[in-house]
Short mmCIF file of C-alpha atoms in Angstrom, two decimals:
data_model
loop_
_atom_site.label_atom_id
_atom_site.label_comp_id
_atom_site.label_asym_id
_atom_site.label_seq_id
_atom_site.Cartn_x
_atom_site.Cartn_y
_atom_site.Cartn_z
CA MET A 152 45.20 -9.48 31.56
CA ASN A 153 45.91 -5.78 32.81
CA LEU A 154 43.13 -3.80 34.59
CA ALA A 155 42.51 -1.60 31.25
CA THR A 156 41.40 -4.54 29.33
CA LYS A 157 39.49 -6.12 32.32
CA HIS A 158 37.50 -3.10 32.44
CA LEU A 159 36.82 -2.68 28.58
CA LEU A 160 35.97 -6.64 28.34
CA HIS A 161 33.46 -5.63 31.73
CA LEU A 162 32.03 -2.68 29.59
CA PHE A 163 31.30 -4.66 26.64
CA ALA A 164 29.64 -7.43 28.43
CA VAL A 165 27.28 -5.10 30.10
CA PHE A 166 26.63 -3.17 26.92
CA ALA A 167 25.85 -6.28 25.48
CA VAL A 168 23.41 -7.27 28.02
CA THR A 169 22.06 -3.82 27.87
CA VAL A 170 21.27 -4.12 24.22
CA VAL A 171 19.60 -7.47 24.98
CA LEU A 172 17.62 -6.04 27.95
CA THR A 173 16.48 -3.04 25.78
CA THR A 174 15.36 -4.91 23.07
CA THR A 175 13.67 -7.40 24.72
CA VAL A 176 11.79 -4.82 26.94
CA ALA A 177 10.87 -3.10 23.34
CA SER A 178 10.10 -6.03 21.50
CA VAL A 179 7.94 -7.63 24.31
CA ALA A 180 6.29 -3.97 25.07
CA GLY A 181 5.53 -3.49 21.11
CA THR A 182 3.81 -7.07 20.89
CA GLN A 183 1.32 -6.30 23.27
CA VAL A 184 0.43 -2.73 21.48
CA VAL A 185 -0.30 -4.69 18.55
CA LEU A 186 -2.08 -7.36 20.02
CA ALA A 187 -4.14 -4.63 21.92
CA GLN A 188 -4.96 -2.98 18.68
CA LEU A 189 -6.38 -6.51 17.50
CA ASP A 190 -8.41 -7.00 20.19
CA ALA A 191 -10.04 -3.52 19.79
CA LEU A 192 -11.24 -5.17 16.51
CA GLY A 193 -12.86 -7.78 18.50
CA VAL A 194 -9.87 -10.38 17.77
CA SER A 195 -9.06 -12.05 21.40
CA VAL A 196 -5.59 -13.65 21.38
CA SER A 197 -5.32 -16.48 23.64
CA ILE A 198 -2.58 -16.74 25.91
CA ALA A 199 -0.82 -19.29 23.80
CA ASP A 200 -0.91 -17.19 20.74
CA ARG A 201 0.09 -14.33 22.79
CA ILE A 202 3.18 -16.08 24.39
CA ASN A 203 3.92 -17.42 20.75
CA THR A 204 3.39 -14.11 18.84
CA THR A 205 5.88 -12.30 21.51
CA TRP A 206 8.57 -14.98 21.06
CA GLN A 207 8.36 -14.68 17.37
CA ASP A 208 8.54 -11.05 17.37
CA LEU A 209 11.72 -11.09 19.88
CA LEU A 210 13.62 -13.35 17.39
CA GLY A 211 12.17 -11.14 14.57
CA LEU A 212 13.00 -7.83 15.87
CA GLY A 213 16.01 -8.84 17.67
CA LEU A 214 17.48 -10.95 15.04
CA PHE A 215 15.79 -10.54 11.47
CA ILE A 216 18.05 -8.43 9.06
CA SER A 217 14.92 -6.11 7.65
CA PRO A 218 15.44 -5.61 3.93
CA VAL A 219 13.95 -2.28 4.55
CA LEU A 220 15.92 -1.38 7.33
CA GLY A 221 19.17 -2.91 6.23
CA PHE A 222 19.66 -4.22 10.11
CA SER A 223 17.56 -5.73 12.62
CA TYR A 224 15.52 -3.39 14.90
CA GLY A 225 17.99 -5.07 17.83
CA ALA A 226 21.32 -3.99 15.84
CA ILE A 227 19.78 -0.49 15.48
CA ILE A 228 19.16 -0.42 19.22
CA ALA A 229 22.77 -1.28 19.57
CA ILE A 230 24.08 1.40 17.65
CA GLY A 231 21.76 3.66 19.08
CA LEU A 232 22.74 2.90 22.88
CA PHE A 233 26.30 2.67 21.60
CA ILE A 234 26.36 6.46 20.47
CA ALA A 235 24.10 7.19 23.66
CA PHE A 236 26.33 5.83 26.41
CA ILE A 237 29.68 7.41 24.47
CA SER A 238 27.77 10.89 24.68
CA ALA A 239 26.58 10.23 28.40
CA GLY A 240 30.10 9.15 29.41
CA ILE A 241 31.25 12.64 28.32
CA VAL A 242 28.38 14.22 29.96
CA SER A 243 28.91 12.32 33.30
CA HIS A 244 32.26 13.43 33.55
CA TRP A 245 31.22 16.85 34.10
CA LEU A 246 27.84 16.04 36.05
CA PRO A 247 29.02 13.11 38.28
CA THR A 248 26.04 13.16 40.65
CA LEU A 249 23.71 12.85 37.82
CA ARG A 250 25.13 9.97 35.98
CA LYS A 251 22.42 7.62 36.05
CA ILE A 252 19.80 10.38 35.04
CA VAL A 253 22.11 11.24 32.24
CA TYR A 254 22.55 7.63 30.93
CA THR A 255 18.72 7.13 31.21
CA VAL A 256 18.01 10.21 29.32
CA ALA A 257 20.46 9.50 26.54
CA ALA A 258 19.10 6.04 26.07
CA SER A 259 15.68 7.16 25.84
CA VAL A 260 16.58 9.88 23.15
CA ALA A 261 18.56 7.16 21.46
CA ILE A 262 15.24 5.12 21.08
CA MET A 263 13.43 8.35 20.10
CA THR A 264 16.12 9.21 17.74
CA ILE A 265 15.57 5.93 15.84
CA LEU A 266 12.30 6.61 15.51
CA VAL A 267 12.06 10.13 14.41
CA VAL A 268 14.79 9.24 11.52
CA SER A 269 13.03 6.11 10.37
CA TYR A 270 9.95 8.37 9.90
CA GLN A 271 12.07 10.90 8.33
CA ILE A 272 13.51 8.35 5.72
CA PHE A 273 10.25 6.06 5.18
CA GLU A 274 7.73 9.08 5.60
CA VAL A 275 5.67 6.47 7.68
CA VAL A 276 5.65 5.25 11.07
CA LEU A 277 7.43 1.89 10.26
CA PHE A 278 7.37 0.15 13.43
CA ALA A 279 3.78 -0.23 14.07
CA PHE A 280 3.65 -0.17 17.86
CA ALA A 281 5.18 3.12 17.80
CA ARG A 282 1.93 4.58 16.27
CA THR A 283 0.23 5.58 19.06
CA PRO A 284 1.47 7.87 21.99
CA PHE A 285 1.15 4.64 24.48
CA GLY A 286 3.25 2.49 21.89
CA TYR A 287 5.96 5.26 21.46
CA LEU A 288 6.31 5.74 25.06
CA SER A 289 6.67 2.07 25.63
CA GLN A 290 10.12 1.96 23.39
CA VAL A 291 11.45 5.07 24.84
CA GLY A 292 10.72 3.66 28.37
CA ALA A 293 12.41 0.23 27.17
CA GLY A 294 15.56 2.86 26.24
CA ALA A 295 15.25 4.57 29.46
CA ILE A 296 15.47 0.92 31.40
CA GLY A 297 18.39 0.00 29.21
CA GLY A 298 20.30 3.45 30.21
CA TRP A 299 19.42 2.98 33.87
CA PHE A 300 20.63 -0.65 33.61
CA PHE A 301 23.99 0.35 32.18
CA SER A 302 24.51 2.96 34.53
CA VAL A 303 24.15 1.13 37.35
CA LEU A 304 26.49 -2.07 36.36
CA THR A 305 29.24 0.46 35.35
CA ALA A 306 28.98 2.97 37.89
CA PRO A 307 32.60 3.58 39.51
CA LYS A 308 33.26 1.80 42.72
CA GLY A 309 31.72 3.74 45.80
CA ASP A 310 28.88 5.06 43.79
CA ALA A 311 25.14 3.88 45.26
CA MET B 17 10.46 0.75 -32.17
CA GLY B 18 12.56 -1.82 -30.40
CA LEU B 19 12.43 -5.73 -30.96
CA LEU B 20 13.35 -8.50 -28.70
CA THR B 21 12.33 -11.85 -29.38
CA HIS B 22 12.07 -14.69 -26.81
CA GLN B 23 11.28 -18.44 -26.53
CA GLN B 24 10.31 -19.85 -23.31
CA PRO B 25 10.62 -23.63 -22.28
CA GLY B 26 7.41 -25.44 -21.42
CA ASN B 27 4.23 -24.32 -22.12
CA ALA B 28 5.05 -20.42 -22.96
CA ALA B 29 4.17 -19.00 -26.54
CA ASP B 30 7.01 -17.67 -28.85
CA TYR B 31 6.84 -13.88 -28.74
CA VAL B 32 8.12 -10.72 -29.62
CA THR B 33 8.49 -7.78 -27.32
CA GLU B 34 7.98 -4.72 -29.01
CA VAL B 35 8.58 -0.70 -27.51
CA VAL B 36 5.52 1.13 -28.35
CA ALA B 37 6.40 4.07 -26.07
CA GLU B 38 9.29 5.13 -23.74
CA ALA B 39 10.52 8.04 -21.71
CA LEU B 40 7.23 7.63 -19.99
CA SER B 41 7.83 9.06 -16.23
CA PHE B 42 6.47 6.24 -14.03
CA PRO B 43 3.28 5.29 -16.23
CA TRP B 44 0.56 3.30 -13.87
CA ALA B 45 -2.27 2.70 -16.16
CA MET B 46 -3.57 2.68 -19.74
CA ALA B 47 -6.57 2.86 -21.58
CA PHE B 48 -7.39 1.72 -25.23
CA LEU B 49 -9.61 4.27 -27.43
CA PRO B 50 -12.00 3.11 -30.08
CA ASP B 51 -9.89 4.85 -32.56
CA GLY B 52 -6.73 2.82 -31.67
CA GLY B 53 -5.14 5.40 -29.75
CA ILE B 54 -3.89 4.58 -26.21
CA LEU B 55 -3.99 6.70 -23.08
CA VAL B 56 -1.14 6.36 -20.44
CA THR B 57 -1.12 8.07 -17.22
CA GLU B 58 1.98 8.97 -15.59
CA ARG B 59 2.02 9.28 -11.67
CA ASP B 60 3.45 12.73 -12.00
CA GLY B 61 -0.08 13.93 -12.93
CA ARG B 62 0.08 13.68 -16.81
CA ILE B 63 -2.19 11.61 -18.90
CA ARG B 64 -0.31 10.97 -22.59
CA LEU B 65 -1.73 9.78 -26.04
CA VAL B 66 -0.01 7.22 -28.06
CA ASN B 67 -1.31 7.34 -31.43
CA ASN B 68 -0.46 5.52 -34.62
CA GLY B 69 2.58 3.91 -32.47
CA GLN B 70 3.77 7.67 -31.62
CA LEU B 71 3.60 9.04 -28.07
CA THR B 72 2.37 12.75 -28.65
CA LYS B 73 4.40 15.38 -27.23
CA SER B 74 1.94 17.34 -25.21
CA SER B 75 -0.24 15.63 -22.88
CA ILE B 76 -3.82 15.84 -22.34
CA SER B 77 -5.05 19.03 -20.67
CA GLY B 78 -7.62 19.52 -17.81
CA VAL B 79 -5.99 16.83 -15.49
CA PRO B 80 -6.68 18.32 -11.95
CA SER B 81 -3.92 19.18 -9.55
CA THR B 82 -2.42 15.76 -8.04
CA PHE B 83 -0.69 15.47 -5.19
CA VAL B 84 2.51 13.64 -6.45
CA ARG B 85 4.88 12.28 -3.63
CA SER B 86 5.98 8.77 -2.88
CA GLN B 87 3.40 6.47 -3.94
CA GLY B 88 0.87 9.22 -4.61
CA GLY B 89 -0.04 10.80 -8.00
CA LEU B 90 -2.20 10.22 -10.98
CA LEU B 91 -3.20 6.61 -10.57
CA ASP B 92 -5.69 4.54 -12.71
CA LEU B 93 -7.95 5.64 -15.74
CA ARG B 94 -11.02 3.58 -17.34
CA LEU B 95 -13.29 4.50 -20.07
CA HIS B 96 -17.06 4.50 -19.47
CA PRO B 97 -18.76 1.53 -20.65
CA LYS B 98 -20.34 3.88 -23.19
CA PHE B 99 -17.46 5.99 -24.09
CA SER B 100 -18.31 6.01 -27.51
CA ASP B 101 -21.52 7.85 -26.90
CA ASN B 102 -20.40 9.99 -23.75
CA GLN B 103 -16.72 10.33 -23.85
CA ALA B 104 -16.44 9.77 -20.30
CA LEU B 105 -13.02 9.14 -18.68
CA TYR B 106 -12.56 8.12 -15.17
CA PHE B 107 -9.62 8.39 -13.37
CA SER B 108 -8.05 7.85 -9.79
CA TYR B 109 -5.55 10.24 -8.19
CA ALA B 110 -4.08 11.20 -4.78
CA HIS B 111 -5.14 14.79 -3.88
CA GLY B 112 -4.50 16.85 -0.83
CA GLY B 113 -1.11 17.53 0.88
CA PRO B 114 1.37 15.87 3.24
CA GLU B 115 -0.49 16.44 6.09
CA ALA B 116 -3.97 15.47 4.79
CA ASN B 117 -4.21 13.72 1.43
CA GLY B 118 -6.51 10.66 -0.21
CA LEU B 119 -7.52 8.76 -2.90
CA ARG B 120 -9.89 10.83 -5.22
CA VAL B 121 -11.91 9.42 -8.41
CA ALA B 122 -12.88 12.08 -10.90
CA ARG B 123 -14.56 11.99 -14.32
CA ALA B 124 -14.49 14.11 -17.40
CA ARG B 125 -15.19 14.33 -20.94
CA LEU B 126 -12.26 13.74 -23.32
CA VAL B 127 -12.74 15.88 -26.30
CA GLU B 128 -9.76 15.97 -28.89
CA ASN B 129 -6.47 16.39 -26.23
CA THR B 130 -8.52 17.95 -23.70
CA LEU B 131 -10.73 17.02 -20.63
CA TYR B 132 -13.85 19.12 -20.31
CA ASP B 133 -16.65 18.98 -17.25
CA LEU B 134 -14.35 17.73 -14.72
CA GLU B 135 -16.27 16.33 -11.80
CA THR B 136 -15.00 14.79 -8.57
CA ILE B 137 -17.50 11.65 -7.89
CA PHE B 138 -15.71 9.97 -5.01
CA SER B 139 -12.96 11.00 -2.18
CA VAL B 140 -11.69 8.46 0.44
CA GLU B 141 -12.43 9.75 3.71
CA PRO B 142 -10.69 10.29 6.17
CA LEU B 143 -7.79 12.19 4.82
CA LYS B 144 -4.42 10.55 5.88
CA ASP B 145 -0.95 12.09 6.49
CA THR B 146 0.90 9.38 4.65
CA PRO B 147 2.01 9.47 0.85
CA VAL B 148 1.51 5.49 0.49
CA HIS B 149 -1.06 2.92 0.16
CA TYR B 150 -3.75 4.68 -2.13
CA GLY B 151 -5.08 1.30 -3.80
CA GLY B 152 -6.89 3.37 -7.10
CA ARG B 153 -7.64 0.68 -9.26
CA LEU B 154 -10.92 1.18 -11.16
CA ALA B 155 -13.35 -1.49 -12.87
CA PHE B 156 -16.90 -1.23 -14.11
CA LEU B 157 -19.34 -4.02 -13.20
CA PRO B 158 -21.58 -5.26 -15.82
CA ASP B 159 -24.60 -3.12 -14.34
CA GLY B 160 -22.61 -0.03 -15.08
CA THR B 161 -21.63 0.76 -11.22
CA LEU B 162 -17.82 1.47 -10.58
CA LEU B 163 -15.82 -0.34 -8.15
CA ILE B 164 -13.02 1.41 -6.72
CA THR B 165 -10.16 0.08 -4.56
CA THR B 166 -8.81 2.04 -1.64
CA GLY B 167 -5.64 1.37 0.47
CA ASP B 168 -5.31 1.67 4.33
CA GLY B 169 -2.55 4.44 4.35
CA PHE B 170 -0.38 2.11 5.99
CA GLU B 171 -0.30 3.38 9.58
CA TYR B 172 -3.99 2.97 9.49
CA ARG B 173 -4.34 -0.68 9.01
CA GLU B 174 -6.88 -1.09 11.70
CA ASP B 175 -9.22 1.00 9.74
CA ALA B 176 -9.52 -1.43 6.68
CA GLN B 177 -11.43 -3.45 9.51
CA ARG B 178 -13.84 -0.86 10.62
CA LEU B 179 -16.95 0.16 8.67
CA ASP B 180 -17.01 3.95 9.45
CA ASN B 181 -14.45 4.97 6.99
CA LEU B 182 -13.29 4.03 3.49
CA LEU B 183 -9.80 3.07 3.99
CA GLY B 184 -8.84 -0.48 3.01
CA LYS B 185 -12.00 -1.07 1.31
CA THR B 186 -13.32 -1.62 -2.23
CA VAL B 187 -16.20 0.54 -2.90
CA ARG B 188 -19.03 0.42 -5.25
CA ILE B 189 -20.75 3.81 -6.67
CA ARG B 190 -22.77 4.57 -9.70
CA ASP B 191 -20.91 6.16 -12.87
CA ASP B 192 -22.27 9.87 -11.24
CA GLY B 193 -21.19 9.03 -7.71
CA SER B 194 -24.29 8.28 -6.18
CA ILE B 195 -24.45 5.31 -4.04
CA PRO B 196 -26.25 2.17 -5.25
CA ALA B 197 -29.02 1.27 -2.76
CA ASP B 198 -28.34 -3.00 -2.84
CA ASN B 199 -24.72 -1.90 -1.52
CA PRO B 200 -24.05 -4.41 1.24
CA PHE B 201 -23.95 -1.94 4.14
CA VAL B 202 -25.96 0.73 3.14
CA ASP B 203 -28.36 -0.14 5.74
CA VAL B 204 -25.99 -0.80 8.66
CA GLY B 205 -25.80 2.03 11.28
CA GLY B 206 -22.76 3.90 11.16
CA ALA B 207 -21.24 2.33 7.99
CA ARG B 208 -20.32 3.85 5.10
CA PRO B 209 -22.82 3.02 2.30
CA GLU B 210 -19.98 3.00 -0.52
CA ILE B 211 -18.43 0.11 0.99
CA TRP B 212 -18.61 -3.00 -0.81
CA THR B 213 -15.89 -5.26 0.69
CA LEU B 214 -13.48 -4.48 3.55
CA GLY B 215 -10.17 -5.86 4.92
CA HIS B 216 -7.66 -4.96 2.18
CA ARG B 217 -4.11 -3.40 2.57
CA ASN B 218 -3.16 -1.91 -0.66
CA PRO B 219 -4.97 -3.46 -4.00
CA GLN B 220 -3.64 -2.60 -7.08
CA GLY B 221 -5.32 -5.15 -9.25
CA LEU B 222 -9.19 -5.11 -10.01
CA LEU B 223 -10.69 -7.14 -12.78
CA VAL B 224 -14.28 -7.99 -13.70
CA ASP B 225 -14.98 -11.12 -15.68
CA ALA B 226 -18.17 -10.50 -17.05
CA THR B 227 -18.67 -13.95 -18.52
CA LEU B 228 -18.42 -15.62 -15.08
CA GLY B 229 -19.72 -12.93 -13.14
CA LEU B 230 -16.73 -12.83 -11.09
CA VAL B 231 -14.73 -9.89 -9.52
CA TYR B 232 -10.79 -10.74 -9.07
CA LEU B 233 -8.58 -8.42 -6.67
CA HIS B 234 -5.12 -8.82 -6.02
CA GLU B 235 -3.34 -6.53 -3.16
CA HIS B 236 0.15 -6.08 -1.87
CA GLY B 237 1.04 -7.87 1.44
CA PRO B 238 3.60 -6.26 3.88
CA MET B 239 6.63 -8.65 3.47
CA GLY B 240 4.81 -11.68 1.74
CA GLY B 241 1.49 -11.91 1.97
CA ASP B 242 0.24 -10.64 -1.20
CA GLU B 243 -2.92 -12.03 -2.35
CA LEU B 244 -5.41 -12.75 -5.20
CA ASN B 245 -9.28 -12.68 -4.33
CA ILE B 246 -12.37 -13.23 -5.86
CA LEU B 247 -14.44 -10.63 -4.01
CA GLN B 248 -17.93 -11.21 -3.06
CA PRO B 249 -20.22 -7.95 -1.57
CA GLY B 250 -20.17 -7.45 1.89
CA LYS B 251 -17.22 -9.90 2.48
CA ASN B 252 -14.12 -9.22 4.95
CA TYR B 253 -10.95 -9.97 3.46
CA GLY B 254 -8.90 -10.22 6.46
CA TRP B 255 -6.24 -7.45 6.80
CA PRO B 256 -4.87 -7.09 9.20
CA ILE B 257 -6.61 -9.85 11.28
CA ALA B 258 -5.58 -12.45 8.97
CA THR B 259 -2.54 -12.46 6.77
CA TYR B 260 0.17 -14.55 5.70
CA GLY B 261 2.69 -11.61 5.65
CA MET B 262 5.07 -10.21 8.43
CA ASP B 263 5.83 -6.62 9.15
CA TYR B 264 8.77 -4.93 7.41
CA THR B 265 10.54 -4.79 10.86
CA GLY B 266 10.63 -8.50 11.48
CA ALA B 267 7.58 -8.43 13.54
CA ARG B 268 4.22 -10.03 13.11
CA ILE B 269 1.10 -8.15 11.69
CA SER B 270 -1.13 -10.89 13.36
CA PRO B 271 -0.88 -14.32 15.18
CA TYR B 272 -3.17 -15.51 12.16
CA THR B 273 -3.64 -16.54 9.00
CA ASP B 274 -6.93 -17.07 8.99
CA TRP B 275 -9.82 -15.79 11.28
CA PRO B 276 -13.61 -16.57 11.52
CA GLY B 277 -15.59 -14.19 9.27
CA THR B 278 -12.64 -13.56 6.70
CA GLU B 279 -12.38 -14.84 3.34
CA GLN B 280 -8.99 -17.05 2.35
CA PRO B 281 -7.24 -15.83 -0.72
CA LEU B 282 -7.22 -17.61 -4.14
CA ILE B 283 -3.53 -17.67 -4.18
CA TYR B 284 -1.00 -15.75 -1.54
CA TRP B 285 2.70 -15.26 -2.50
CA VAL B 286 5.53 -15.31 0.07
CA PRO B 287 7.77 -13.81 -0.74
CA SER B 288 5.85 -10.91 -2.09
CA ILE B 289 5.94 -10.29 -5.86
CA ALA B 290 4.34 -7.09 -5.44
CA PRO B 291 1.27 -7.71 -7.74
CA SER B 292 0.42 -4.36 -9.69
CA GLY B 293 -2.18 -4.86 -12.69
CA LEU B 294 -4.63 -7.35 -13.51
CA ALA B 295 -5.94 -8.66 -17.00
CA GLN B 296 -7.66 -11.36 -18.31
CA TYR B 297 -6.59 -12.93 -21.59
CA ALA B 298 -9.05 -12.96 -24.13
CA GLY B 299 -8.10 -12.79 -27.85
CA GLU B 300 -6.64 -15.12 -30.62
CA ALA B 301 -2.85 -14.07 -30.55
CA PHE B 302 -2.28 -16.66 -27.61
CA PRO B 303 -4.97 -19.12 -27.77
CA ASP B 304 -3.70 -21.35 -25.04
CA TRP B 305 -4.16 -18.54 -22.54
CA GLN B 306 -7.74 -17.84 -23.19
CA GLY B 307 -9.37 -16.92 -19.90
CA ASN B 308 -6.25 -16.91 -17.92
CA LEU B 309 -5.56 -14.19 -15.72
CA LEU B 310 -2.09 -12.05 -16.09
CA VAL B 311 -0.79 -10.28 -12.93
CA GLY B 312 1.68 -7.77 -13.16
CA ALA B 313 4.58 -7.90 -10.46
CA LEU B 314 6.68 -4.94 -9.41
CA ALA B 315 9.10 -6.67 -7.25
CA GLU B 316 9.20 -9.91 -9.08
CA LYS B 317 9.68 -7.89 -12.53
CA ALA B 318 7.59 -10.32 -14.11
CA VAL B 319 4.16 -11.39 -15.17
CA ARG B 320 2.38 -14.28 -13.56
CA ARG B 321 -0.04 -16.06 -15.63
CA ILE B 322 -2.39 -17.98 -13.79
CA SER B 323 -4.74 -20.81 -15.59
CA PHE B 324 -7.83 -22.45 -13.70
CA GLN B 325 -9.10 -25.89 -13.78
CA GLY B 326 -12.56 -26.54 -12.46
CA GLY B 327 -12.62 -23.27 -10.75
CA LEU B 328 -9.49 -23.90 -9.09
CA VAL B 329 -6.14 -22.53 -9.59
CA ASP B 330 -4.21 -24.82 -11.68
CA GLU B 331 -0.88 -23.41 -12.77
CA GLN B 332 1.12 -20.36 -12.40
CA GLU B 333 3.77 -19.23 -14.95
CA VAL B 334 6.20 -16.57 -14.85
CA LEU B 335 6.62 -14.55 -18.00
CA PHE B 336 8.66 -11.81 -19.37
CA ALA B 337 10.92 -12.06 -16.48
CA GLU B 338 13.87 -11.41 -19.21
CA LEU B 339 12.88 -7.94 -19.31
CA ASP B 340 13.99 -7.29 -15.66
CA GLU B 341 11.35 -4.77 -15.30
CA ARG B 342 9.20 -3.65 -12.78
CA ILE B 343 5.98 -4.31 -14.01
CA ARG B 344 3.08 -1.64 -12.97
CA GLU B 345 0.39 -2.51 -15.29
CA VAL B 346 -0.76 -5.27 -17.80
CA SER B 347 -3.47 -5.04 -20.25
CA VAL B 348 -4.85 -7.15 -23.18
CA GLY B 349 -5.42 -4.83 -26.25
CA PRO B 350 -8.43 -4.85 -28.80
CA ASP B 351 -5.93 -6.57 -31.18
CA GLY B 352 -5.11 -9.52 -28.44
CA PHE B 353 -1.74 -8.63 -27.84
CA ILE B 354 -0.29 -7.93 -24.50
CA TYR B 355 0.54 -4.65 -22.99
CA LEU B 356 2.85 -3.70 -20.37
CA LEU B 357 3.73 -0.53 -18.34
CA THR B 358 7.13 -0.64 -16.75
CA ASP B 359 7.49 1.39 -13.46
CA SER B 360 10.50 3.31 -13.91
CA LEU B 361 11.50 7.12 -14.65
CA GLU B 362 12.07 6.15 -18.04
CA GLY B 363 9.28 3.70 -18.40
CA ARG B 364 8.04 2.03 -21.35
CA LEU B 365 4.91 0.90 -23.04
CA LEU B 366 5.55 -2.76 -24.17
CA ARG B 367 3.64 -4.61 -26.83
CA ILE B 368 3.93 -8.45 -26.76
CA ARG B 369 2.75 -10.36 -29.92
CA PRO B 370 3.47 -13.85 -30.99
CA LYS B 371 6.45 -14.18 -33.21
#
């Protein structure tokens, strides 16, 4: 296997892990936001129910192909991050010292774009956890974490 | 007039489907006039008249301006129980604009083809910025008060549980818009006195069975979780705390399908059938269906006949699926025939009669 192929495989593997990480953080955070809104109604969710719901949401958001969206949230995140990282790669070429920031911002923007576009299409905030500022930021934050993670694991050798 | 004959196996009747009117733009509700005419609302803001089997070209004038967008528009209409005396017509519609809109109910006198003395008698508060989930069904109780279903606006589902607003509720008012003194939350501090029941998502079916003293309501769940409920004043029907549905995104709405203090549905449907329109059969044309409920279904493209035994649901039969039409409204006419409105830009008013 030549170096170029190894590099591509490495990129693909890191990208896949990044998608899983971002989706997981977004899903777990989103579940807590939704449960907090039930808690505000006086519904105290037990730890067991919280863990179960968090797990069910992870499967649902990560893998379930929504008939409304045509994809799972995880798949949409993957598409968004792919475009974001291509763009970040180009920008980083010109701003190599800001590489981590560029990838972090790019991934955050990708999540924001997903939320904005879905709102434009459906005229409602389809993702219930993104209805509040905190919930919205939790999703953008998940993107930031994914972007930073990807930038660290794909940093050219010698970068800190 | 088009004709389609059909025979279904099992307990279903032989029937004929006739097209009474067509080219109706997303028709939403119908009302039968004493003189045999049929009024039909079109969601884009018109009330049409079908007279002697013919759809009149011009629409009823005097209809107020309506916010027509997505699910919003002109919705339900009902004749006052004493319509023969007062010509009072009641209708629900979305009003406002994209950033602030809500359900409104108005009444007017229908004289010839014109509405006079238009008066707003109810408006949902707060206004919302979503063009969906208005509820909008109307039904008069035997005491002359009016029930109205309201939706949760989709993004404000938790408000369905709060008593300080009118989203996700059924509301009971007098026919002039005033509040009955015996409403269940009239004396509760901070509660809207109009509220009759709470915890609803987007109810588009409402029926009063005056004989048995029951009020039936059905509502759309999210992805799965449509429900048929028997309403009692002051009760909480659970949305979004307890639901059999999940969110369109694949996430959970709630960990719970039931919760203390909330009512369980008579029936719930998973997957969703998207119920819209609710009638109870009373007539001689289909005697085997006497007292059965008829539930129109948008997503299932059919009508569900629900029979009862000893007060419990006995069976459900899927009817009229061969039409392959989203059913927005189902009614039983004074002639005992079943009338359907199809949800389409080229919607139709259909009559089902025995062969």
